[in-house]
mmCIF file of N, CA and C in Angstrom:
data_model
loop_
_atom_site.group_PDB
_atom_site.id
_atom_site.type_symbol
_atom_site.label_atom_id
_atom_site.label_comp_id
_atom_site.label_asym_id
_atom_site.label_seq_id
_atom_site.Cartn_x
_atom_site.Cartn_y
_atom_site.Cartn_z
ATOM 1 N N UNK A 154 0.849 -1.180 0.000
ATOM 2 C CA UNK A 154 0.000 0.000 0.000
ATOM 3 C C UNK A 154 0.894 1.243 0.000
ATOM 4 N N UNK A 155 0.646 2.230 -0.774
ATOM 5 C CA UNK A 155 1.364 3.024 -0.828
ATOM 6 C C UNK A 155 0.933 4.418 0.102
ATOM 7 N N UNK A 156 1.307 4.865 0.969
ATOM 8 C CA UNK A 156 0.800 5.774 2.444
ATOM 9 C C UNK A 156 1.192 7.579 1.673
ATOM 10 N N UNK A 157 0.299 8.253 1.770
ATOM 11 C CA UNK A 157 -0.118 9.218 1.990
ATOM 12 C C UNK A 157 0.433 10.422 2.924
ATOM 13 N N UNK A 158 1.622 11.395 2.840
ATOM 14 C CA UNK A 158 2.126 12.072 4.102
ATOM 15 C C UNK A 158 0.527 12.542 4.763
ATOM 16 N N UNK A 159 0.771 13.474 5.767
ATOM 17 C CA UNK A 159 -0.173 14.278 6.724
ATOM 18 C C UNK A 159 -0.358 15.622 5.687
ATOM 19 N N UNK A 160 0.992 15.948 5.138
ATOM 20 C CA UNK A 160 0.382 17.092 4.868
ATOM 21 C C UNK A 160 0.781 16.784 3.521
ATOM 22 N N UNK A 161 -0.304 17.907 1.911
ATOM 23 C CA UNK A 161 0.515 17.327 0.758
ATOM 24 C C UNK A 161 -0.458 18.563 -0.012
ATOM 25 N N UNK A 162 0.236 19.718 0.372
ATOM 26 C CA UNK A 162 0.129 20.920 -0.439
ATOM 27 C C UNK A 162 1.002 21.217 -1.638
ATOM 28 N N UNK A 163 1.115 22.665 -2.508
ATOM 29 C CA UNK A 163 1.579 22.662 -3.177
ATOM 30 C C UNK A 163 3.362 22.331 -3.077
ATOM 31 N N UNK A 164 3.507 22.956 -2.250
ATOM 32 C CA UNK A 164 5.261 22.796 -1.646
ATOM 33 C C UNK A 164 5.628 21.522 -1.624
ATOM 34 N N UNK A 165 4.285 20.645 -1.103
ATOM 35 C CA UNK A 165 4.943 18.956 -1.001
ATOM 36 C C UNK A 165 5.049 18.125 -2.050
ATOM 37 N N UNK A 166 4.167 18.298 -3.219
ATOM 38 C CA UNK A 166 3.220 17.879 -4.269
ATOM 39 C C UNK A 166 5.022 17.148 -5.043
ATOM 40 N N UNK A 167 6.030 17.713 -6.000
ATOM 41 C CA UNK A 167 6.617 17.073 -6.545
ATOM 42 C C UNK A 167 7.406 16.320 -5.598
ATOM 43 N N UNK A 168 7.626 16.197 -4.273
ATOM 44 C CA UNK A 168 8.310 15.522 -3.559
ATOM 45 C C UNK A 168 7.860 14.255 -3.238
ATOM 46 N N UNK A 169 6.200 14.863 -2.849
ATOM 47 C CA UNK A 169 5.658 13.562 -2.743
ATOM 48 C C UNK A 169 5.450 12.522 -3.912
ATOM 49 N N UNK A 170 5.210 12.985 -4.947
ATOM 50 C CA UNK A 170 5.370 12.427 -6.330
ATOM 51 C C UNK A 170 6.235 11.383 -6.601
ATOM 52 N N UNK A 171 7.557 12.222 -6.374
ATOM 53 C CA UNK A 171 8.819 11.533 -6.458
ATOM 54 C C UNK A 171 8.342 9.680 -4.885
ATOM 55 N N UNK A 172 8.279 10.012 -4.143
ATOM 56 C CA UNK A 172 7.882 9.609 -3.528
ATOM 57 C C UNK A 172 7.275 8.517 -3.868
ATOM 58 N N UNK A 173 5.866 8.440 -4.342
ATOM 59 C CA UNK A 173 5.266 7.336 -4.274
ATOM 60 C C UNK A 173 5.629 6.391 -5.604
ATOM 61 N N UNK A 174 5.923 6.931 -6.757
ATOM 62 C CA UNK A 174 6.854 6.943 -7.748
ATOM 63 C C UNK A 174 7.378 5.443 -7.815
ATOM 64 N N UNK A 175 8.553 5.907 -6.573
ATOM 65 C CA UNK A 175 9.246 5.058 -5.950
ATOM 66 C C UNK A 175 8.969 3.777 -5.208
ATOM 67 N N UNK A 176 7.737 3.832 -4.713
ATOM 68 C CA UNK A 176 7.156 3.162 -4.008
ATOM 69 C C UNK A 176 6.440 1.872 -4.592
ATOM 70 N N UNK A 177 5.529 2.075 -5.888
ATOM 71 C CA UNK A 177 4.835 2.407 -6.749
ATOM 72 C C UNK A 177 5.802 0.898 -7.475
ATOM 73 N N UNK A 178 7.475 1.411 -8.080
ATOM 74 C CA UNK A 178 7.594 0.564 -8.627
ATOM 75 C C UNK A 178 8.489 -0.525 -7.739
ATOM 76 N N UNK A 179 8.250 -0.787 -6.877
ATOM 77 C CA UNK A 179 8.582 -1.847 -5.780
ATOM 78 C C UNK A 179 6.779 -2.545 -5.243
ATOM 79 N N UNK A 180 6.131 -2.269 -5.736
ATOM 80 C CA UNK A 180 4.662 -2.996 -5.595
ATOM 81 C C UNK A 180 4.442 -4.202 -6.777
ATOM 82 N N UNK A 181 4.275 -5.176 -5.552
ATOM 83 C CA UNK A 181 3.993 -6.438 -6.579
ATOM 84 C C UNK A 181 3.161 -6.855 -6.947
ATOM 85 N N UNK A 182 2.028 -6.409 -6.406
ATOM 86 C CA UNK A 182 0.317 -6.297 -6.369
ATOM 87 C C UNK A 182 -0.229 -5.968 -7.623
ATOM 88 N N UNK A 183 -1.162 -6.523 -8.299
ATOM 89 C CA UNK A 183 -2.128 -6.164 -9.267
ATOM 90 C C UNK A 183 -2.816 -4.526 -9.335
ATOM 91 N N UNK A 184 -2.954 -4.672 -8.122
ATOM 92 C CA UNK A 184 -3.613 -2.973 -7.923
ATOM 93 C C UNK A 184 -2.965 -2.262 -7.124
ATOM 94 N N UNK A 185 -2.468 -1.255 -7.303
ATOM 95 C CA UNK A 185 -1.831 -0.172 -6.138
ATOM 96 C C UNK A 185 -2.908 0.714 -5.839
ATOM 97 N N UNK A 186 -2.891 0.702 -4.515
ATOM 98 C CA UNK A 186 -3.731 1.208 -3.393
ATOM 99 C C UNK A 186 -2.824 2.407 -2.377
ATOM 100 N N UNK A 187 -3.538 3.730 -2.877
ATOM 101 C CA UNK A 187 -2.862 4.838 -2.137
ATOM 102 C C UNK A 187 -3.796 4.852 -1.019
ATOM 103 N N UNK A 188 -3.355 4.653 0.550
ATOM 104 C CA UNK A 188 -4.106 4.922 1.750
ATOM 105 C C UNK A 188 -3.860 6.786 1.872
ATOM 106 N N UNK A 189 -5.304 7.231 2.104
ATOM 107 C CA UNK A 189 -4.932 9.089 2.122
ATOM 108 C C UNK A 189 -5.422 8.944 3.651
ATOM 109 N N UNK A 190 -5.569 8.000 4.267
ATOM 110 C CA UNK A 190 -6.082 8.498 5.793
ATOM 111 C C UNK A 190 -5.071 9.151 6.380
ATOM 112 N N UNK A 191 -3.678 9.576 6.355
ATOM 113 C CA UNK A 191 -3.061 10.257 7.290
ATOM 114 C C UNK A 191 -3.126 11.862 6.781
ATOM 115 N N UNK A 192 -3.761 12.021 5.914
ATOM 116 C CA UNK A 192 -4.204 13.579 4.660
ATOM 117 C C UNK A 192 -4.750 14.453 6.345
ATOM 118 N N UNK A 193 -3.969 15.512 6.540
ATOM 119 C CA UNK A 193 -4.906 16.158 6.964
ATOM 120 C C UNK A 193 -4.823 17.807 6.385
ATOM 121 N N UNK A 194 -3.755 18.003 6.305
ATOM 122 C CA UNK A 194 -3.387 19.392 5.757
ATOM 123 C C UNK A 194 -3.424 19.267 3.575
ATOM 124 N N UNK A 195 -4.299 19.240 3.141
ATOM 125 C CA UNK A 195 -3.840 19.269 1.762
ATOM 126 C C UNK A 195 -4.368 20.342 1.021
ATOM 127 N N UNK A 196 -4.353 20.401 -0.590
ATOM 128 C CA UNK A 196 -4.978 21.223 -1.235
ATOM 129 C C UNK A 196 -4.820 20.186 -2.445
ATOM 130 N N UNK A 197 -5.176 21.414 -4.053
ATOM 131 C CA UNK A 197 -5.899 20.575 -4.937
ATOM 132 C C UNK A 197 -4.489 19.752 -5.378
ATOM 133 N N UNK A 198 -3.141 20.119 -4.940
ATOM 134 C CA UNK A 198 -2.178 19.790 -5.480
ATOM 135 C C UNK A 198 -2.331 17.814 -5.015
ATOM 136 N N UNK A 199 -2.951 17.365 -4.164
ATOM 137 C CA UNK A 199 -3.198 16.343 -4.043
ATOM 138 C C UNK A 199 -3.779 15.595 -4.877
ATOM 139 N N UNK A 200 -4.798 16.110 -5.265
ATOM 140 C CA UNK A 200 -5.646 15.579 -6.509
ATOM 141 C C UNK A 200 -4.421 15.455 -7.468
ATOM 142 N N UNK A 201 -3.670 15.989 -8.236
ATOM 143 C CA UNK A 201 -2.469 15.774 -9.060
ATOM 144 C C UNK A 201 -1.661 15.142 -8.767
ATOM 145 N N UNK A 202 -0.899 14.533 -7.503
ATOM 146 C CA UNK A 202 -0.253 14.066 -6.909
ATOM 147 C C UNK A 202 -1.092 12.685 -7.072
ATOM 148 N N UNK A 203 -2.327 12.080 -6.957
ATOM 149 C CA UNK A 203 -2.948 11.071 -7.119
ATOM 150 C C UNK A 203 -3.230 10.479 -8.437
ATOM 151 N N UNK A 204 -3.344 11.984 -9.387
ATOM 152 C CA UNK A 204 -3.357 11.569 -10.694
ATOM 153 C C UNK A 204 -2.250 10.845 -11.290
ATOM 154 N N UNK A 205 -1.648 11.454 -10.687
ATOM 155 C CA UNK A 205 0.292 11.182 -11.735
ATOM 156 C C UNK A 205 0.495 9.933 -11.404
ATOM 157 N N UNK A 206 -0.139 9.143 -9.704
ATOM 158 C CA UNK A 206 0.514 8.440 -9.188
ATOM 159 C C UNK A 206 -0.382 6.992 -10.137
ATOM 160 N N UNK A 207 -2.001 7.407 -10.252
ATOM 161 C CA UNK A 207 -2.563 6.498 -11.433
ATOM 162 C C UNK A 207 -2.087 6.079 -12.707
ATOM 163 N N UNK A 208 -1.487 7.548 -13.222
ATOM 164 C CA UNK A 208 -1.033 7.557 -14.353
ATOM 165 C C UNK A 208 0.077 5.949 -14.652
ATOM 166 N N UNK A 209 0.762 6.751 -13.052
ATOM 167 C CA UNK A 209 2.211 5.957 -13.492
ATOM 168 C C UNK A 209 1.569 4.058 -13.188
ATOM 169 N N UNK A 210 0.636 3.766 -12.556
ATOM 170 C CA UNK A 210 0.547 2.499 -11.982
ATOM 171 C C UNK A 210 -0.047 2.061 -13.430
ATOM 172 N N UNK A 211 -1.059 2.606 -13.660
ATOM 173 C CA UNK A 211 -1.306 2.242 -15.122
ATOM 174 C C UNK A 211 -0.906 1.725 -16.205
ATOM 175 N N UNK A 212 0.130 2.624 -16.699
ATOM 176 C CA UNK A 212 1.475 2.728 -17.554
ATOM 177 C C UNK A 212 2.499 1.271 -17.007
ATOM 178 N N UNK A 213 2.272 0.803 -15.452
ATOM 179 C CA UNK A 213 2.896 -0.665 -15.300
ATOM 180 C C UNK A 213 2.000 -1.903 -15.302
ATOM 181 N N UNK A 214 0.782 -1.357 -15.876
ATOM 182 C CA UNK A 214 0.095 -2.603 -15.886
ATOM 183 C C UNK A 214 -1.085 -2.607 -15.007
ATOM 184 N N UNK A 215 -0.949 -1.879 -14.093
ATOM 185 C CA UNK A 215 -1.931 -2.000 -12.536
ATOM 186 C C UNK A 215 -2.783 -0.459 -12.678
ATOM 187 N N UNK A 216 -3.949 -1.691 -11.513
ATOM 188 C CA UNK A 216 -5.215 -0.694 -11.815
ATOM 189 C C UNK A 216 -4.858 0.551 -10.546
ATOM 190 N N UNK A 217 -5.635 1.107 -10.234
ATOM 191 C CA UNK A 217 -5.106 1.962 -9.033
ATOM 192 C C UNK A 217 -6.280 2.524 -8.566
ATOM 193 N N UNK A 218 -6.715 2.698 -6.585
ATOM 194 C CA UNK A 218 -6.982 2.974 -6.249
ATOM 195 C C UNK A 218 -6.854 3.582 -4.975
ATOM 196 N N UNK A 219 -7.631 4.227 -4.558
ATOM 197 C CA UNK A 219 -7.268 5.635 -3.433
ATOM 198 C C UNK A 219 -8.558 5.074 -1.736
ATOM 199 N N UNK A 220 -7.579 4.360 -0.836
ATOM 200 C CA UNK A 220 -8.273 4.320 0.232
ATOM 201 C C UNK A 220 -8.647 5.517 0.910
ATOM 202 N N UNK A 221 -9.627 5.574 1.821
ATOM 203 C CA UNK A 221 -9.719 6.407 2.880
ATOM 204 C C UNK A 221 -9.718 8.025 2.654
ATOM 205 N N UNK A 222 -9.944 8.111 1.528
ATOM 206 C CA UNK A 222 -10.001 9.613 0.855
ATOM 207 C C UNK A 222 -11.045 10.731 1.477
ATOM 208 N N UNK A 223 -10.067 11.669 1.989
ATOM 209 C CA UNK A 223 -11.050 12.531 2.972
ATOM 210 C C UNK A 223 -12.486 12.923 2.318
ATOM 211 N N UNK A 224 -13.166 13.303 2.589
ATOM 212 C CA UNK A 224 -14.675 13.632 1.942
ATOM 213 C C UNK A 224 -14.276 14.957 1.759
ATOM 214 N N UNK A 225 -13.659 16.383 2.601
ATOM 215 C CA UNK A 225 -13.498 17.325 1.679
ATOM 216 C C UNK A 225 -12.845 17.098 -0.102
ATOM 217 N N UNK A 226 -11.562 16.387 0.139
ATOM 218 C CA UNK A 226 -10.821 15.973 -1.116
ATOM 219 C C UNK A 226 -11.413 14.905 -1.923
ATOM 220 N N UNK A 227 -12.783 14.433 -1.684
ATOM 221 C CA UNK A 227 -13.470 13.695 -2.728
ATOM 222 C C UNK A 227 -14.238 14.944 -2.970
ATOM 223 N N UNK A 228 -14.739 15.627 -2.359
ATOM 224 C CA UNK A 228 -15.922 16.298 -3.188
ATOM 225 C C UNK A 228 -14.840 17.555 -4.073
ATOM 226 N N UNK A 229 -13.866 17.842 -3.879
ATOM 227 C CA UNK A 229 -12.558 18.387 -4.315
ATOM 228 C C UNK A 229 -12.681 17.751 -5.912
ATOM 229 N N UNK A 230 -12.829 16.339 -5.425
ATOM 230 C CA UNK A 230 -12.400 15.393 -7.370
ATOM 231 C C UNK A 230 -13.506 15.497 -7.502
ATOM 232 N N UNK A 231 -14.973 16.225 -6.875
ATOM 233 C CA UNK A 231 -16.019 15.943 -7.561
ATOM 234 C C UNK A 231 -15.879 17.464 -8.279
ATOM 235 N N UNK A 232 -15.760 18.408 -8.402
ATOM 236 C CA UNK A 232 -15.843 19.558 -8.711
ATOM 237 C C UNK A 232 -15.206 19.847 -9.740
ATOM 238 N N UNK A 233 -13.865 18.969 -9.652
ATOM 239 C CA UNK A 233 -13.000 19.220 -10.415
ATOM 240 C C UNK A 233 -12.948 18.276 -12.107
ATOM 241 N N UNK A 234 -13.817 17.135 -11.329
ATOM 242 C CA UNK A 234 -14.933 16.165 -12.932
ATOM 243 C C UNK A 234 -13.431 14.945 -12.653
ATOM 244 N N UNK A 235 -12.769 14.663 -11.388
ATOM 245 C CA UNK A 235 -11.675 13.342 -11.411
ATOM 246 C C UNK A 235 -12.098 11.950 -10.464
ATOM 247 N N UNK A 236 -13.734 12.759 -9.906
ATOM 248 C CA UNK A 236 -13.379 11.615 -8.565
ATOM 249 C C UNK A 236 -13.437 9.930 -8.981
ATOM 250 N N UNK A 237 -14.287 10.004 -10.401
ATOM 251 C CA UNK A 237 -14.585 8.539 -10.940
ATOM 252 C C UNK A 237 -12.862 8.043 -11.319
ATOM 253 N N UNK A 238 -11.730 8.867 -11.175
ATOM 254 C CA UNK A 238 -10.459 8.019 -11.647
ATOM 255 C C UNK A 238 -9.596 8.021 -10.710
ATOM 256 N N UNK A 239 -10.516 8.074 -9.000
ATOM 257 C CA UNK A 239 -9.843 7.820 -7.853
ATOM 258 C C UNK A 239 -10.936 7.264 -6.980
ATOM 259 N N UNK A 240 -11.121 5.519 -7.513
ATOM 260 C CA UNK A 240 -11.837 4.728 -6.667
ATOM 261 C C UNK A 240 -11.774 4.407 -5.498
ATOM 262 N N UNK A 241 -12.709 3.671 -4.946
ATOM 263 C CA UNK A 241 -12.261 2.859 -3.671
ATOM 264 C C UNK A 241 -11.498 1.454 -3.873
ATOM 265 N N UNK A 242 -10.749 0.883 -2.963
ATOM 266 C CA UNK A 242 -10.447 -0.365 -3.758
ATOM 267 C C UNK A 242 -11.723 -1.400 -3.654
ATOM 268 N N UNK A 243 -11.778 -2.352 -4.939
ATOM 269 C CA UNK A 243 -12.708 -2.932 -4.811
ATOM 270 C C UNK A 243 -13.723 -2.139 -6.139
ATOM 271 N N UNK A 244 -13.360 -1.163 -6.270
ATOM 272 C CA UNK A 244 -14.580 -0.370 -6.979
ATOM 273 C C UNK A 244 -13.851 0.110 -8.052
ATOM 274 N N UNK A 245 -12.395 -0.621 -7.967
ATOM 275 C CA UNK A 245 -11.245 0.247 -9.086
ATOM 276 C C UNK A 245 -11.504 -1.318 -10.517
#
């Protein structure tokens, strides 16, 4: 499972990137599963940070989904027209 910092604003956004990236291609799993329950400080730079991180699981084959996704930052992907390409697992 790939974990989520506390905080993941714009300042954190390419670090964290780099980050799960990394993580991402050391997963042996069919589906990579980003847990966001430790999210408490974020902005929309998260939503991008989740995208890229789909992008990239994709691009290896694997489906990708987003546990525990705060309800401000889902209704965030609802506004923004992304939340259908950051499932629950199970629903990915």
């Amino acid at each position: 499972m790939l974990v989520l910092p506390e905080r993941l604003t714009h300042e954190d956004a390419a670090a964290c990137a780099r980050m799960l990236a990394q993580a991402l291609r050391t997963e042996r799993e069919p589906q990579a599963v980003a847990d966001a329950s430790p999210l408490q400080q974020f902005d929309s730079s998260a939503l991008a940070v989740l995208l890229d991180c789909r992008r990239e699981a994709l691009a290896m084959g694997k489906s990708f989904a987003v546990a525990n996704l705060p309800a401000r930052l889902r209704a965030l992907a609802g506004v923004y027209g992304v939340a259908e390409l950051l499932p629950a697992p199970g629903a990915a």
